[in-house]
Short mmCIF file of C-alpha atoms in Angstrom, two decimals:
data_model
loop_
_atom_site.label_atom_id
_atom_site.label_comp_id
_atom_site.label_asym_id
_atom_site.label_seq_id
_atom_site.Cartn_x
_atom_site.Cartn_y
_atom_site.Cartn_z
CA UNK A 175 49.35 38.52 43.30
CA UNK A 176 49.25 35.35 41.67
CA UNK A 177 47.16 34.77 38.56
CA UNK A 178 45.23 31.59 36.97
CA UNK A 179 45.09 30.77 33.66
CA UNK A 180 41.02 30.59 34.19
CA UNK A 181 39.49 33.68 31.21
CA UNK A 182 42.88 33.85 29.34
CA UNK A 183 42.24 33.31 25.69
CA UNK A 184 44.53 31.97 22.81
CA UNK A 185 44.05 33.69 19.32
CA UNK A 186 45.24 32.07 15.66
CA UNK A 187 45.88 33.88 12.02
CA UNK A 188 44.37 31.65 9.87
CA UNK A 189 46.94 33.44 7.13
CA UNK A 190 50.28 31.56 7.23
CA UNK A 191 53.16 33.85 8.67
CA UNK A 192 56.39 32.05 7.40
CA UNK A 193 59.24 35.14 8.42
CA UNK A 194 60.06 36.58 11.54
CA UNK A 195 57.50 39.24 12.89
CA UNK A 196 57.88 41.98 15.38
CA UNK A 197 55.33 43.10 17.89
CA UNK A 198 53.96 45.60 14.73
CA UNK A 199 53.65 42.58 12.52
CA UNK A 200 51.67 40.71 15.19
CA UNK A 201 49.40 43.53 16.04
CA UNK A 202 48.33 44.28 12.37
CA UNK A 203 47.28 40.38 12.12
CA UNK A 204 43.82 39.12 12.34
CA UNK A 205 43.31 36.76 14.94
CA UNK A 206 40.79 34.08 15.61
CA UNK A 207 39.99 33.00 19.00
CA UNK A 208 40.49 28.95 19.38
CA UNK A 209 37.81 27.66 22.53
CA UNK A 210 37.54 24.41 24.48
CA UNK A 211 41.57 24.72 25.59
CA UNK A 212 41.53 23.00 28.43
CA UNK A 213 45.71 22.75 28.60
CA UNK A 214 48.78 24.50 26.96
CA UNK A 215 52.42 22.75 27.62
CA UNK A 216 55.37 24.39 29.11
CA UNK A 217 56.66 27.05 26.36
CA UNK A 218 59.42 29.66 26.65
CA UNK A 219 62.64 29.20 25.71
CA UNK A 220 65.68 26.98 25.93
CA UNK A 221 69.55 26.85 25.23
CA UNK A 222 71.87 23.89 24.48
CA UNK A 223 74.96 24.46 26.82
CA UNK A 224 77.68 23.18 24.80
CA UNK A 225 80.81 21.47 26.29
CA UNK A 226 84.82 20.78 25.05
CA UNK A 227 87.65 19.34 27.65
CA UNK A 228 90.76 19.93 26.65
CA UNK A 229 93.83 18.35 27.97
CA UNK A 230 95.46 21.62 30.28
CA UNK A 231 92.37 22.11 32.18
CA UNK A 232 90.29 19.79 34.54
CA UNK A 233 87.07 22.01 34.08
CA UNK A 234 85.12 21.53 31.52
CA UNK A 235 84.67 24.57 29.26
CA UNK A 236 81.01 25.66 28.17
CA UNK A 237 78.79 27.69 26.26
CA UNK A 238 75.79 28.30 24.90
CA UNK A 239 74.59 26.86 21.74
CA UNK A 240 71.00 26.73 19.80
CA UNK A 241 68.01 28.08 20.80
CA UNK A 242 64.93 26.08 20.73
CA UNK A 243 61.44 28.34 21.22
CA UNK A 244 59.93 25.54 22.64
CA UNK A 245 56.90 22.48 21.29
CA UNK A 246 54.03 22.88 23.71
CA UNK A 247 51.24 20.67 23.39
CA UNK A 248 47.64 22.12 23.21
CA UNK A 249 44.95 20.28 24.59
CA UNK A 250 41.13 21.10 23.36
CA UNK A 251 37.88 20.15 23.62
CA UNK A 252 36.70 19.00 20.14
CA UNK A 253 34.54 21.20 18.55
CA UNK A 254 33.93 20.44 15.16
CA UNK A 255 32.44 24.00 14.32
CA UNK A 256 35.53 25.60 16.07
CA UNK A 257 36.45 28.46 13.60
CA UNK A 258 39.67 28.88 15.75
CA UNK A 259 40.04 24.78 16.27
CA UNK A 260 39.45 24.41 11.91
CA UNK A 261 42.19 26.67 11.69
CA UNK A 262 44.69 24.37 13.91
CA UNK A 263 43.46 21.13 11.82
CA UNK A 264 44.26 22.89 8.27
CA UNK A 265 47.60 24.13 9.73
CA UNK A 266 47.85 20.66 11.14
CA UNK A 267 47.64 18.55 7.84
CA UNK A 268 50.18 16.51 5.65
CA UNK A 269 52.17 18.53 3.64
CA UNK A 270 51.54 21.90 4.44
CA UNK A 271 54.64 23.60 6.41
CA UNK A 272 53.41 26.49 6.81
CA UNK A 273 54.04 28.58 10.18
CA UNK A 274 51.05 30.32 11.71
CA UNK A 275 51.05 33.08 14.10
CA UNK A 276 49.40 32.64 17.94
CA UNK A 277 48.80 35.06 20.44
CA UNK A 278 47.77 34.29 23.77
CA UNK A 279 45.96 37.23 26.23
CA UNK A 280 46.23 36.31 30.20
CA UNK A 281 43.53 37.60 32.35
CA UNK A 282 45.66 39.23 34.45
CA UNK A 283 44.96 43.12 33.03
CA UNK A 284 43.42 45.98 35.12
CA UNK A 285 39.87 46.63 34.78
CA UNK A 286 39.16 48.19 31.37
CA UNK A 287 42.80 47.02 30.17
CA UNK A 288 44.56 44.50 28.62
CA UNK A 289 46.46 41.81 30.61
CA UNK A 290 49.74 40.15 29.10
CA UNK A 291 49.91 39.72 25.22
CA UNK A 292 52.65 36.92 24.22
CA UNK A 293 52.88 36.41 20.81
CA UNK A 294 54.44 33.78 18.54
CA UNK A 295 55.12 31.82 15.39
CA UNK A 296 55.34 28.24 14.42
CA UNK A 297 54.28 25.05 12.80
CA UNK A 298 51.30 22.72 14.02
CA UNK A 299 50.76 19.23 14.00
CA UNK A 300 48.10 16.87 15.35
CA UNK A 301 45.98 16.02 16.23
CA UNK A 302 46.15 13.01 18.41
CA UNK A 303 43.45 11.75 20.17
CA UNK A 304 43.81 10.48 23.20
CA UNK A 305 40.97 8.20 23.60
CA UNK A 306 39.76 7.81 27.45
CA UNK A 307 36.99 6.17 29.66
CA UNK A 308 33.90 6.55 29.47
CA UNK A 309 32.72 9.42 31.14
CA UNK A 310 36.03 11.52 29.59
CA UNK A 311 35.91 14.54 26.98
CA UNK A 312 36.54 14.40 23.19
CA UNK A 313 40.12 15.73 22.96
CA UNK A 314 42.40 16.55 20.30
CA UNK A 315 45.99 17.34 21.22
CA UNK A 316 48.06 19.72 18.66
CA UNK A 317 51.50 20.07 18.87
CA UNK A 318 52.66 24.18 17.88
CA UNK A 319 56.60 24.11 17.27
CA UNK A 320 57.48 27.55 17.82
CA UNK A 321 60.19 29.12 15.42
CA UNK A 322 61.05 32.49 17.38
CA UNK A 323 61.24 33.75 20.35
CA UNK A 324 58.06 35.00 22.09
CA UNK A 325 57.14 38.73 22.54
CA UNK A 326 55.83 39.08 25.60
CA UNK A 327 53.94 42.81 26.18
CA UNK A 328 53.16 43.67 30.07
CA UNK A 329 49.33 44.42 30.50
CA UNK A 330 48.24 47.75 30.35
CA UNK A 331 47.63 49.75 33.29
CA UNK A 332 44.18 51.86 33.05
CA UNK A 333 45.20 55.63 34.77
CA UNK A 334 42.30 57.69 36.04
CA UNK A 335 39.25 59.84 34.75
#
């Protein structure tokens, strides 16, 4: 069954995380929910494909190169008093080159269970303010520049009593 993004949540840790984290490390962090999220851009890794052509063949040789963990944009309805949004604003401040941890909890878990959890860590930039027309919301857009591969934890299954 396909699931929507409705009722999913994204959290941020207010403490900078400048080292690669494992699942167990993420589970020990203190999380603050970011509310008002309207859109989160494409996440996941993209690996460069290197090519090299030689005189003795008509087929280009290929190899995998560096992998980019992604830089999705997060669009949110601006709420000046939201603790999660304020962490993003602090993280995005000019001169703040620290990495911050993120936890996404999908709404695909069984009743009483936990949905898919996706952990990642990276830099934050922004916010951009798209402006808009008279009936548009006051929005801010942050870029999350992830620095390591995401860790995906499948939803928990609740067993019978």
